[in-house]
C-alpha cells in the first residue's frame, strides 16, 4: 500500500501535459501570407528546439521548407520575450531561464501549390503541416489542436476530428497532424456513406469535372479494400481535389488524399481515367505506406532523408494494384486497363536506365534521383519499374500456385503482421513469399529486385492469356533515338537515348537540330523523320554553344505504332483460371477455349 501511495504522489507531482496549440491566421491571402502561433506546454528544459520539416510525407525529396519562414519570435507564459537563435537551417533554439510555457509566432509564405506542402491565395488555403507548423521532439507525441482563422465564407475540411468549431481540429500527436492536411476555402463538399464508413469529396476550383460520375465511381472504389486487406484503418476518409492550373500530382495521407489536376483535365475519358486511377492509387496507400511501411520509414524523421530499398514496393506496388481495383470494381474496362499497361511497358522499354539501376537501388537513391536526360539513361523509377516488377512477382506466384495465391496475399499479411508501429524489411517479404507459395524466392529476388530485371513480356503474358504485339497497320519507319521539343524553327533535344543512333553520333541533350541532309527540321521529330527512309545515313546540322556543327548518323528502324497488350481470342482453360485469379474478373474471352 505504501508503494502505491508513493507512486500516486510521484504522479501528482508531474501533472499531465497540456495540448500543443496551433493557430493559423490567414492575414494577406493575395500575397500568400499567413501567421502561425504555437503554444507548447510548460517545459523545464534549458532550451527548446523547435523545427520545421525539411520534407513532407509521400514526397521523398528534401524541400527546404524553412525558406518561407520570417519574423520568428518566442515568448514565455507571461508574454516576455525569450532569447532564441537558429542552430541550423530548419531549427530555432529557444532558451528558457525557468520552467514555462513557450509561445512562438512567425510568418509563413505559402506559394508552393505544386509541391502540395503549402498554399494560400484569396480563395483557399491548403495546409500540409510539414510546410506550416513547427514541432518540438519534446512534445511530438502530445495531443494538439489546430485553429484556422480564415475569411467568413470559407469552409475547412480535414481527416482530423473537429474540436468544437467548424475551423478547429484535434489530433493525437504531431505525426497525425502532419499526415492530415486541411483544405480551407471556397469549395464544394459532397458527403456519402459506404459500408458504415463516412466519406467526403471536397473540390477547390472550377473545371470540366462530372461530380456525379466522380461520386459514383468513388463509391465503387472504396468498397474494394476488402478484396486485399482485412478491415479498414479508418472510419472517415476525405478525397481532396484541386481543379487548377500549373500543378498536378497527388499525395497520400493517413485518412485522406490530395489530388491535383488541370481544371480542364477531367472530361475526356483518358483524362478521367487518369483522375480515378490516381484516386485508387492514393486509396491503396491508406494501407500500403500509411498502415504498414518499410523499416527505413518508421518512424518518420522529418528533417533527414529516410532511406529504404523497398520504396518500389511502397509506391510501385501501389501503382500496380490500382488497376486491379479499378477493373474489379467495373470502373474501367479490360481494354482501358490494357491501354494503361501498354503505355507503362513501352515507357519502360524506352528507358535505358532499366539496364543500369535495380528497383532496390532506385528506391534507396530516390532522394537524389532527379530524372531528366541523365536520369532516364542511368536510373529507373520506383513507380513504373516498381509496378512492373510487382506484376512479374504476382504472375509468378499465380503460376507457381496454380492460381491459389497472389501478390495481394503478400500485402494482406504485411498489413496483418507488420502494421505500425512495427515495420518490415526484405527478409520479411521473402518469408511471406515462402510461406504462401511453399517455394524459396531468394534467387528470384536477387535476380529481379537487387539487380536490374529483364522484362520478358511474351513469356509473362502467355501465363494469363494476353499478347503484346504491334497493332494492324503498323509499318517500319525511320527513327531518331531521342526526344526533342520545338524551339522556334529548331528542335531542341531533351533526351538522347544511351547507345542509340543519336548518342553514337555524338548528339546530346540541349543540342538544337537545324537540318537533316540540308532539309530544315519540321516542328516535331516524327514529321522530320517522315522525310527519310529507315536505315538511311544522314548529315545532321545542329547548334551547340551558339556554333553551327554537323555530324553523320544512321536512322534507326522503328514501328509506326507502339506495341499493345490485347487478350487472346481463345485462351486455354489454365490461362482463364490464372487470369481470373490475377484480375478478379473473368478473361474477356472466357468460354472461347482453345485445345
Coordinates of C-alpha atoms in Angstrom, one line a residue:
X1 CA 0.0 0.0 0.0
X2 CA 2.9 2.3 0.9
X3 CA 4.4 1.8 -2.6
X4 CA 1.1 2.6 -4.3
X5 CA 0.7 5.9 -2.3
X6 CA 4.3 6.8 -3.2
X7 CA 3.6 6.2 -6.8
X8 CA 0.4 8.3 -6.7
X9 CA 2.3 11.2 -5.0
X10 CA 5.0 11.0 -7.6
X11 CA 2.5 11.1 -10.5
X12 CA 0.7 14.1 -8.9
X13 CA 3.9 16.0 -8.7
X14 CA 4.1 15.9 -12.5
X15 CA 0.7 16.9 -13.9
X16 CA -0.4 15.8 -17.3
X17 CA 0.9 17.9 -20.2
X18 CA -1.5 20.3 -21.9
X19 CA -2.2 20.2 -25.5
X20 CA 0.1 21.8 -28.0
X21 CA -2.0 24.6 -29.6
X22 CA -1.6 25.7 -33.2
X23 CA -3.3 28.7 -34.8
X24 CA -3.0 29.7 -38.5
X25 CA -4.4 33.1 -39.3
X26 CA -4.8 34.0 -43.0
X27 CA -3.6 37.6 -43.0
X28 CA -2.7 38.6 -46.6
X29 CA -4.0 35.8 -48.8
X30 CA -3.5 37.8 -52.0
X31 CA 0.2 37.8 -51.1
X32 CA 0.2 34.1 -50.0
X33 CA 1.0 35.1 -46.4
X34 CA -0.3 33.7 -43.1
X35 CA 0.6 34.0 -39.4
X36 CA 1.3 30.9 -37.2
X37 CA 1.1 30.8 -33.4
X38 CA 2.1 27.7 -31.5
X39 CA 1.9 27.3 -27.7
X40 CA 4.0 24.5 -26.3
X41 CA 3.2 23.1 -22.8
X42 CA 5.3 24.1 -19.7
X43 CA 8.9 22.9 -20.1
X44 CA 11.8 22.8 -17.6
X45 CA 14.4 22.3 -20.2
X46 CA 17.3 24.7 -20.6
X47 CA 16.2 25.2 -24.1
X48 CA 13.5 24.1 -26.5
X49 CA 14.5 23.2 -30.1
X50 CA 11.6 24.0 -32.5
X51 CA 11.8 22.6 -36.0
X52 CA 10.1 22.9 -39.4
X53 CA 10.2 19.7 -41.5
X54 CA 12.6 19.5 -44.4
X55 CA 10.4 17.2 -46.4
X56 CA 6.8 16.0 -46.4
X57 CA 5.5 12.5 -46.3
X58 CA 4.8 11.0 -49.7
X59 CA 7.5 13.0 -51.5
X60 CA 10.9 11.6 -50.9
X61 CA 12.9 14.8 -51.6
X62 CA 14.4 17.4 -49.3
X63 CA 12.3 20.6 -49.9
X64 CA 13.9 23.1 -47.6
X65 CA 10.6 24.4 -46.4
X66 CA 12.1 26.7 -43.9
X67 CA 12.8 29.2 -46.7
X68 CA 9.3 30.6 -46.3
X69 CA 9.6 31.4 -42.6
X70 CA 10.1 35.0 -41.4
X71 CA 9.5 37.2 -38.3
X72 CA 10.0 34.5 -35.8
X73 CA 9.7 35.4 -32.1
X74 CA 9.2 33.5 -28.8
X75 CA 7.6 34.4 -25.5
X76 CA 7.1 32.8 -22.1
X77 CA 3.8 32.3 -20.3
X78 CA 3.8 35.9 -19.1
X79 CA 4.4 37.3 -22.6
X80 CA 8.0 38.1 -22.0
X81 CA 10.4 37.7 -24.9
X82 CA 12.7 34.7 -24.9
X83 CA 16.1 34.6 -26.4
X84 CA 16.5 32.4 -29.4
X85 CA 18.8 31.6 -32.3
X86 CA 18.9 29.3 -35.2
X87 CA 21.2 26.3 -34.9
X88 CA 20.6 25.0 -38.5
X89 CA 18.5 26.0 -41.4
X90 CA 15.3 24.4 -40.0
X91 CA 15.8 24.6 -36.2
X92 CA 15.1 27.5 -33.9
X93 CA 16.6 27.1 -30.3
X94 CA 14.6 28.9 -27.7
X95 CA 16.4 29.5 -24.3
X96 CA 14.5 29.1 -21.1
X97 CA 15.6 30.8 -17.8
X98 CA 12.9 28.9 -15.8
X99 CA 10.1 26.4 -16.4
X100 CA 7.4 28.0 -18.6
X101 CA 5.1 27.6 -21.5
X102 CA 6.5 28.7 -24.8
X103 CA 4.6 30.6 -27.5
X104 CA 6.2 31.2 -30.8
X105 CA 4.9 33.3 -33.7
X106 CA 6.1 33.5 -37.2
X107 CA 5.0 34.5 -40.7
X108 CA 4.8 31.8 -43.4
X109 CA 4.9 32.3 -47.2
X110 CA 2.7 29.7 -48.8
X111 CA 3.0 29.6 -52.6
X112 CA 4.0 26.0 -53.3
X113 CA 0.8 24.6 -54.6
X114 CA 2.5 22.0 -56.9
X115 CA 4.6 20.7 -54.0
X116 CA 1.4 20.1 -52.1
X117 CA 3.1 21.5 -49.0
X118 CA 1.5 24.9 -48.5
X119 CA -0.6 27.3 -50.5
X120 CA -2.6 30.4 -49.6
X121 CA -4.4 32.7 -52.0
X122 CA -7.6 34.7 -52.0
X123 CA -9.8 31.6 -52.5
X124 CA -8.3 29.0 -50.3
X125 CA -5.5 27.6 -48.1
X126 CA -4.1 24.2 -48.5
X127 CA -2.3 23.2 -45.3
X128 CA 0.1 20.4 -45.1
X129 CA 1.6 20.7 -41.6
X130 CA 5.1 20.0 -42.8
X131 CA 5.1 23.3 -44.6
X132 CA 3.3 25.4 -42.0
X133 CA 3.7 24.0 -38.5
X134 CA 6.9 23.7 -36.5
X135 CA 7.2 21.0 -33.9
X136 CA 9.5 20.0 -31.0
X137 CA 10.6 16.5 -30.4
X138 CA 9.9 17.1 -26.7
X139 CA 6.2 17.3 -27.5
X140 CA 5.9 15.3 -30.7
X141 CA 3.7 12.6 -29.1
X142 CA 1.4 15.0 -27.2
X143 CA -2.2 15.8 -28.2
X144 CA -2.8 19.0 -30.1
X145 CA -5.4 21.3 -31.6
X146 CA -5.3 23.4 -34.7
X147 CA -7.4 26.5 -35.2
X148 CA -7.9 28.1 -38.6
X149 CA -8.7 31.9 -38.6
X150 CA -10.0 32.3 -42.1
X151 CA -12.4 34.6 -44.0
X152 CA -16.0 34.1 -43.0
X153 CA -17.2 32.4 -46.2
X154 CA -14.5 29.7 -46.1
X155 CA -15.1 26.1 -45.2
X156 CA -12.4 23.9 -43.6
X157 CA -12.2 20.2 -44.2
X158 CA -9.7 17.6 -42.9
X159 CA -9.3 14.0 -42.0
X160 CA -8.8 15.1 -38.4
X161 CA -11.7 15.4 -36.0
X162 CA -13.4 18.7 -35.4
X163 CA -12.7 20.2 -32.0
X164 CA -15.7 22.4 -31.0
X165 CA -16.0 24.6 -34.1
X166 CA -16.0 24.4 -37.9
X167 CA -12.4 25.6 -38.2
X168 CA -10.8 23.9 -35.3
X169 CA -9.4 20.3 -35.3
X170 CA -7.7 18.0 -32.9
X171 CA -5.1 15.2 -33.4
X172 CA -3.5 12.7 -31.1
X173 CA 0.0 13.9 -31.9
X174 CA 2.2 15.7 -34.4
X175 CA 2.5 12.6 -36.6
X176 CA -1.2 12.6 -37.1
X177 CA -1.3 16.3 -37.8
X178 CA 1.5 16.1 -40.4
X179 CA -0.5 13.3 -42.2
X180 CA -3.8 15.1 -42.1
X181 CA -3.9 18.1 -44.4
X182 CA -6.5 20.8 -44.2
X183 CA -8.3 22.3 -47.2
X184 CA -9.9 25.6 -46.2
X185 CA -11.6 28.0 -48.6
X186 CA -14.4 28.4 -51.1
X187 CA -15.1 24.8 -52.2
X188 CA -17.7 22.1 -52.9
X189 CA -18.3 19.5 -50.3
X190 CA -20.1 16.2 -51.0
X191 CA -20.6 13.5 -48.3
X192 CA -21.5 9.9 -48.7
X193 CA -21.5 6.7 -46.7
X194 CA -20.4 3.2 -47.8
X195 CA -20.4 0.1 -45.6
X196 CA -20.7 2.0 -42.4
X197 CA -17.9 4.4 -43.1
X198 CA -18.1 8.1 -43.9
X199 CA -16.5 9.8 -47.0
X200 CA -16.2 13.3 -48.2
X201 CA -15.3 14.7 -51.6
X202 CA -14.1 18.3 -51.4
X203 CA -13.3 20.2 -54.6
X204 CA -11.5 23.5 -54.8
X205 CA -11.7 25.2 -58.2
X206 CA -13.9 25.1 -61.2
X207 CA -13.3 22.6 -64.0
X208 CA -14.9 20.3 -66.5
X209 CA -15.4 17.5 -63.9
X210 CA -18.6 15.5 -63.5
X211 CA -19.3 15.3 -59.8
X212 CA -22.0 12.7 -60.2
X213 CA -19.6 10.4 -62.1
X214 CA -16.8 11.0 -59.5
X215 CA -19.1 10.2 -56.6
X216 CA -20.5 7.1 -58.4
X217 CA -17.0 5.7 -59.1
X218 CA -15.6 6.6 -55.7
X219 CA -18.4 4.7 -54.0
X220 CA -17.4 1.7 -56.1
X221 CA -13.7 2.2 -55.4
X222 CA -13.9 2.4 -51.6
X223 CA -15.7 -1.0 -51.5
X224 CA -12.6 -2.7 -53.0
X225 CA -10.3 -2.5 -49.9
X226 CA -11.7 -5.8 -48.7
X227 CA -10.5 -7.5 -51.9
X228 CA -7.0 -7.3 -50.5
X229 CA -7.0 -6.4 -46.8
X230 CA -8.9 -7.5 -43.7
X231 CA -10.5 -4.4 -42.2
X232 CA -10.3 -0.7 -43.0
X233 CA -7.9 1.5 -41.0
X234 CA -10.3 4.5 -40.8
X235 CA -13.9 5.4 -40.1
X236 CA -13.9 8.6 -42.2
X237 CA -11.9 9.3 -45.4
X238 CA -11.6 12.6 -47.3
X239 CA -10.9 12.9 -51.1
X240 CA -9.5 16.4 -51.7
X241 CA -9.4 17.6 -55.3
X242 CA -7.7 20.7 -56.7
X243 CA -9.0 21.7 -60.1
X244 CA -6.4 24.2 -61.0
X245 CA -3.6 25.0 -63.5
X246 CA 0.2 24.7 -63.2
X247 CA 0.0 21.9 -60.7
X248 CA -0.6 18.2 -61.0
X249 CA 0.0 15.1 -58.9
X250 CA -1.3 13.6 -55.7
X251 CA -0.2 12.7 -52.2
X252 CA -1.5 10.0 -49.8
X253 CA -2.3 10.8 -46.2
X254 CA -3.5 8.9 -43.1
X255 CA -7.2 9.0 -43.9
X256 CA -7.3 11.5 -46.8
X257 CA -5.6 12.3 -50.1
X258 CA -5.0 15.5 -52.1
X259 CA -5.3 15.1 -55.9
X260 CA -4.3 18.0 -58.2
X261 CA -5.3 18.1 -61.9
X262 CA -5.6 20.8 -64.5
X263 CA -9.1 22.2 -64.4
X264 CA -9.8 21.0 -68.0
X265 CA -8.4 17.5 -67.5
X266 CA -11.4 15.6 -66.3
X267 CA -14.0 15.4 -69.1
X268 CA -12.2 13.3 -71.7
X269 CA -12.3 9.6 -71.0
X270 CA -8.5 9.2 -70.9
X271 CA -8.3 12.2 -68.6
X272 CA -11.0 10.9 -66.3
X273 CA -9.3 7.5 -66.1
X274 CA -6.1 9.4 -65.0
X275 CA -8.1 11.0 -62.2
X276 CA -9.8 7.9 -60.9
X277 CA -6.6 5.8 -61.2
X278 CA -4.9 8.4 -59.1
X279 CA -7.7 8.2 -56.5
X280 CA -7.3 4.4 -56.5
X281 CA -3.5 4.8 -56.0
X282 CA -3.9 7.1 -53.0
X283 CA -6.7 4.9 -51.6
X284 CA -4.4 1.9 -51.7
X285 CA -1.8 3.9 -49.8
X286 CA -4.2 4.0 -46.9
X287 CA -2.9 0.5 -46.2
X288 CA 0.4 0.3 -48.1
X289 CA 2.6 3.1 -46.5
X290 CA 0.1 4.6 -44.1
X291 CA -0.8 1.3 -42.3
X292 CA 2.4 -0.7 -43.0
X293 CA 5.7 0.5 -44.4
X294 CA 9.4 -0.4 -44.7
X295 CA 11.7 -0.2 -41.7
X296 CA 13.6 2.8 -43.1
X297 CA 10.4 4.9 -42.9
X298 CA 9.5 4.0 -39.3
X299 CA 9.3 6.4 -37.5
X300 CA 9.5 9.3 -39.9
X301 CA 12.4 11.6 -39.5
X302 CA 11.1 14.9 -40.8
X303 CA 14.4 16.7 -41.1
X304 CA 16.6 14.0 -42.6
X305 CA 16.2 11.6 -45.5
X306 CA 14.5 8.3 -44.6
X307 CA 16.3 5.6 -46.6
X308 CA 14.8 2.4 -47.8
X309 CA 15.5 -0.1 -50.6
X310 CA 11.8 -1.0 -50.6
X311 CA 10.2 2.2 -51.9
X312 CA 9.5 0.3 -55.1
X313 CA 7.1 -1.9 -53.0
X314 CA 5.6 1.2 -51.2
X315 CA 5.0 3.1 -54.4
X316 CA 5.4 0.8 -57.4
X317 CA 3.2 -1.9 -55.9
X318 CA 0.6 0.7 -55.2
X319 CA 0.7 1.8 -58.9
X320 CA 0.3 -1.9 -59.9
X321 CA -2.6 -2.7 -57.6
X322 CA -4.7 0.3 -58.7
X323 CA -5.5 -1.4 -62.0
X324 CA -6.8 -4.5 -60.1
X325 CA -9.1 -2.4 -58.0
X326 CA -10.5 -0.4 -60.9
X327 CA -11.1 -3.4 -63.1
X328 CA -12.6 -5.5 -60.3
X329 CA -15.0 -2.7 -59.4
X330 CA -16.1 -2.3 -63.0
X331 CA -14.8 1.3 -63.2
X332 CA -12.6 0.6 -66.2
X333 CA -12.9 -2.0 -69.0
X334 CA -10.3 -4.6 -69.9
X335 CA -9.3 -2.6 -72.9
X336 CA -8.7 0.5 -70.8
X337 CA -6.6 -1.5 -68.4
X338 CA -4.6 -2.9 -71.3
X339 CA -4.0 0.6 -72.7
X340 CA -2.5 1.8 -69.4
X341 CA -0.4 -1.3 -69.1
X342 CA 0.8 -0.9 -72.7
X343 CA 2.0 2.6 -72.0
X344 CA 3.9 1.5 -68.9
X345 CA 5.7 -1.3 -70.7
X346 CA 6.5 0.8 -73.7
X347 CA 7.9 3.6 -71.5
X348 CA 10.0 1.0 -69.6
X349 CA 11.5 -0.4 -72.8
X350 CA 12.4 3.1 -73.9
X351 CA 14.2 3.8 -70.6
X352 CA 17.9 2.8 -71.0
X353 CA 18.3 3.2 -67.2
X354 CA 16.5 -0.1 -66.8
X355 CA 19.7 -1.8 -67.7
X356 CA 21.7 0.1 -65.1
X357 CA 19.8 0.5 -61.9
X358 CA 17.8 -2.1 -60.0
X359 CA 14.5 -1.2 -58.2
X360 CA 16.2 -1.7 -54.9
X361 CA 18.9 0.8 -55.9
X362 CA 16.5 3.3 -57.3
X363 CA 14.5 3.1 -54.1
X364 CA 17.4 3.9 -51.9
X365 CA 18.5 6.7 -54.3
X366 CA 15.0 8.2 -54.6
X367 CA 16.2 11.2 -52.5
X368 CA 18.8 12.2 -55.1
X369 CA 17.4 10.8 -58.4
X370 CA 16.3 13.9 -60.4
X371 CA 15.0 12.5 -63.7
X372 CA 15.8 14.3 -66.9
X373 CA 18.1 13.1 -69.6
X374 CA 20.8 11.5 -67.4
X375 CA 18.2 10.0 -65.1
X376 CA 16.4 8.3 -68.0
X377 CA 19.6 6.9 -69.3
X378 CA 21.1 5.7 -66.0
X379 CA 18.2 5.4 -63.5
X380 CA 14.8 3.8 -63.1
X381 CA 11.6 4.8 -61.5
X382 CA 10.1 3.4 -58.2
X383 CA 6.6 3.9 -59.7
X384 CA 6.9 2.5 -63.2
X385 CA 9.6 -0.2 -62.7
X386 CA 8.2 -0.9 -59.3
X387 CA 4.8 -1.6 -60.8
X388 CA 6.3 -3.9 -63.5
X389 CA 8.4 -6.0 -61.1
X390 CA 5.3 -6.3 -58.8
X391 CA 3.4 -7.7 -61.8
X392 CA 6.2 -10.1 -62.6
X393 CA 6.1 -11.3 -59.0
X394 CA 2.3 -11.5 -59.0
X395 CA 2.1 -13.7 -62.1
X396 CA 4.9 -15.9 -60.9
X397 CA 3.1 -16.5 -57.6
X398 CA -0.1 -17.3 -59.5
X399 CA 1.7 -19.6 -61.9
X400 CA 3.6 -21.4 -59.1
X401 CA 0.4 -21.9 -57.1
X402 CA -2.0 -22.7 -59.9
X403 CA -3.8 -19.5 -59.1
X404 CA -4.3 -20.2 -55.4
X405 CA -2.1 -17.3 -54.0
X406 CA -1.2 -13.9 -55.4
X407 CA 0.8 -10.8 -54.6
X408 CA -2.3 -9.5 -52.9
X409 CA -1.8 -12.1 -50.2
X410 CA 1.7 -10.7 -49.6
X411 CA 0.2 -7.3 -48.9
X412 CA -2.6 -8.7 -46.7
X413 CA 0.0 -10.4 -44.5
X414 CA 2.2 -7.3 -44.4
X415 CA -0.8 -5.4 -43.0
X416 CA -1.7 -8.1 -40.6
X417 CA 1.8 -8.8 -39.2
X418 CA 3.8 -5.6 -39.7
X419 CA 1.3 -2.7 -39.1
X420 CA 2.6 0.4 -37.5
X421 CA 4.3 1.0 -35.1
X422 CA 6.1 -2.1 -36.5
X423 CA 7.8 -2.3 -39.9
X424 CA 9.1 -4.8 -42.4
X425 CA 12.3 -5.5 -44.4
X426 CA 13.2 -7.5 -47.5
X427 CA 13.6 -10.7 -45.4
X428 CA 10.1 -10.3 -44.0
X429 CA 8.7 -10.2 -47.6
X430 CA 10.8 -13.2 -48.6
X431 CA 9.5 -15.1 -45.5
X432 CA 5.9 -14.4 -46.5
X433 CA 6.6 -15.4 -50.1
X434 CA 7.9 -18.8 -49.0
X435 CA 5.1 -19.3 -46.5
X436 CA 2.3 -18.7 -49.0
X437 CA 3.9 -20.4 -52.0
X438 CA 6.0 -23.2 -50.4
X439 CA 8.9 -22.0 -52.5
X440 CA 12.1 -20.0 -51.8
X441 CA 12.1 -16.7 -53.7
X442 CA 15.6 -15.7 -52.7
X443 CA 17.2 -16.3 -56.1
X444 CA 14.3 -14.6 -57.9
X445 CA 14.7 -11.6 -55.6
X446 CA 18.4 -11.4 -56.2
X447 CA 17.8 -11.5 -60.0
X448 CA 14.9 -9.1 -60.2
X449 CA 15.0 -6.8 -57.2
X450 CA 18.6 -6.4 -56.3
X451 CA 19.8 -6.4 -59.9
X452 CA 18.2 -4.8 -62.9
X453 CA 15.3 -7.1 -64.1
X454 CA 14.7 -8.2 -67.6
X455 CA 11.0 -8.0 -68.6
X456 CA 10.1 -10.9 -70.8
X457 CA 6.7 -9.7 -71.8
X458 CA 5.7 -12.5 -74.1
X459 CA 6.5 -15.3 -71.5
X460 CA 4.8 -13.3 -68.7
X461 CA 1.6 -12.7 -70.6
X462 CA 1.4 -16.2 -72.0
X463 CA 0.6 -17.3 -68.5
X464 CA -2.6 -15.2 -68.3
X465 CA -3.9 -15.3 -71.8
X466 CA -2.6 -11.9 -73.2
X467 CA -0.4 -10.9 -76.1
X468 CA 1.9 -8.0 -76.6
X469 CA 2.3 -7.1 -80.3
X470 CA 2.2 -4.3 -82.9
X471 CA -1.3 -3.5 -84.0
X472 CA -2.5 -3.9 -87.5
X473 CA -1.3 -1.2 -89.9
X474 CA 2.0 -0.6 -88.1
X475 CA 4.9 -0.3 -90.5
X476 CA 8.7 0.2 -90.3
X477 CA 9.7 3.9 -90.5
X478 CA 12.8 5.9 -89.9
X479 CA 13.6 6.6 -86.2
X480 CA 15.7 9.0 -84.1
X481 CA 16.6 7.5 -80.7
X482 CA 15.7 10.5 -78.6
X483 CA 13.2 13.2 -77.8
X484 CA 13.0 16.9 -78.8
X485 CA 10.8 19.9 -78.3
X486 CA 10.1 22.7 -80.7
X487 CA 12.2 25.8 -80.2
X488 CA 11.2 28.3 -82.8
X489 CA 12.2 26.9 -86.1
X490 CA 14.6 24.4 -84.5
X491 CA 14.2 21.2 -82.5
X492 CA 15.9 21.2 -79.1
X493 CA 16.9 17.7 -77.8
X494 CA 15.6 16.9 -74.4
X495 CA 16.7 13.3 -74.3
X496 CA 19.2 11.3 -76.2
X497 CA 18.9 7.5 -75.6
X498 CA 22.1 5.9 -74.3
X499 CA 23.8 3.9 -77.1
X500 CA 21.1 4.9 -79.6
X501 CA 21.8 6.3 -83.0
X502 CA 21.9 9.9 -81.8
X503 CA 24.1 9.0 -78.9
X504 CA 26.5 7.2 -81.2
X505 CA 26.6 10.3 -83.5
X506 CA 27.7 12.5 -80.6
X507 CA 24.5 14.4 -80.1
X508 CA 23.4 15.3 -76.6
X509 CA 20.5 17.0 -74.8
X510 CA 20.4 20.7 -75.3
X511 CA 21.6 20.5 -78.9
X512 CA 19.4 22.4 -81.4
X513 CA 18.7 20.4 -84.6
X514 CA 18.7 22.6 -87.7
X515 CA 18.5 20.2 -90.7
X516 CA 18.9 16.6 -91.9
X517 CA 20.6 16.3 -95.3
X518 CA 20.1 20.1 -95.7
X519 CA 16.3 19.6 -95.1
X520 CA 15.2 22.0 -92.4
X521 CA 13.6 20.2 -89.5
X522 CA 9.8 20.2 -89.1
X523 CA 8.1 21.1 -85.8
X524 CA 8.3 17.6 -84.5
X525 CA 10.8 14.7 -84.7
X526 CA 8.2 12.4 -86.2
X527 CA 7.4 14.8 -89.0
X528 CA 11.1 15.3 -89.7
X529 CA 11.7 11.5 -89.8
X530 CA 8.9 11.1 -92.2
X531 CA 11.1 12.8 -94.9
X532 CA 13.6 9.9 -94.8
X533 CA 13.9 6.1 -95.1
X534 CA 14.7 3.7 -92.2
X535 CA 18.4 2.8 -92.2
X536 CA 19.3 5.9 -94.2
X537 CA 22.5 7.7 -93.4
X538 CA 22.0 11.5 -92.9
X539 CA 24.1 14.5 -92.1
X540 CA 22.7 16.4 -89.1
X541 CA 23.3 20.1 -88.8
X542 CA 22.9 21.4 -85.2
X543 CA 23.7 24.3 -83.0
X544 CA 25.8 23.8 -79.8
X545 CA 27.3 26.7 -77.8
X546 CA 25.9 29.1 -80.4
X547 CA 28.0 27.4 -83.2
X548 CA 26.7 25.5 -86.2
X549 CA 28.1 22.0 -86.2
X550 CA 27.5 18.8 -88.2
X551 CA 27.6 15.0 -87.6
X552 CA 26.6 11.9 -89.5
X553 CA 24.2 9.3 -88.2
X554 CA 22.2 6.3 -89.4
X555 CA 18.4 6.5 -88.8
X556 CA 17.1 3.5 -86.9
X557 CA 14.2 1.2 -88.0
X558 CA 11.1 1.6 -85.8
X559 CA 7.5 0.8 -85.9
X560 CA 5.0 3.5 -86.7
X561 CA 2.7 2.3 -83.9
X562 CA 3.7 1.1 -80.4
X563 CA 3.0 -2.4 -79.2
X564 CA -0.2 -3.1 -77.5
X565 CA -1.5 -5.5 -74.9
X566 CA -4.5 -7.5 -76.1
X567 CA -6.4 -10.5 -74.9
X568 CA -6.0 -13.9 -76.7
X569 CA -9.1 -14.7 -78.6
X570 CA -9.1 -18.4 -77.5
X571 CA -7.4 -18.6 -74.0
X572 CA -6.7 -22.1 -72.6
X573 CA -8.5 -23.2 -69.5
X574 CA -5.4 -22.6 -67.4
X575 CA -5.0 -19.1 -68.8
X576 CA -8.6 -18.4 -67.9
X577 CA -8.1 -19.7 -64.3
X578 CA -4.9 -17.6 -63.8
X579 CA -6.5 -14.5 -65.4
X580 CA -9.4 -14.6 -63.0
X581 CA -7.1 -15.1 -60.1
X582 CA -4.9 -12.3 -61.3
X583 CA -7.6 -9.6 -62.1
X584 CA -10.5 -10.8 -60.0
X585 CA -12.8 -11.0 -63.1
X586 CA -13.2 -13.4 -66.0
X587 CA -10.9 -13.3 -69.0
X588 CA -12.7 -11.1 -71.6
X589 CA -12.8 -14.1 -74.0
X590 CA -13.7 -16.7 -71.4
X591 CA -15.6 -19.6 -73.0
X592 CA -13.7 -19.4 -76.2
X593 CA -11.3 -22.0 -75.0
X594 CA -8.6 -23.4 -77.3
X595 CA -7.5 -27.0 -77.1

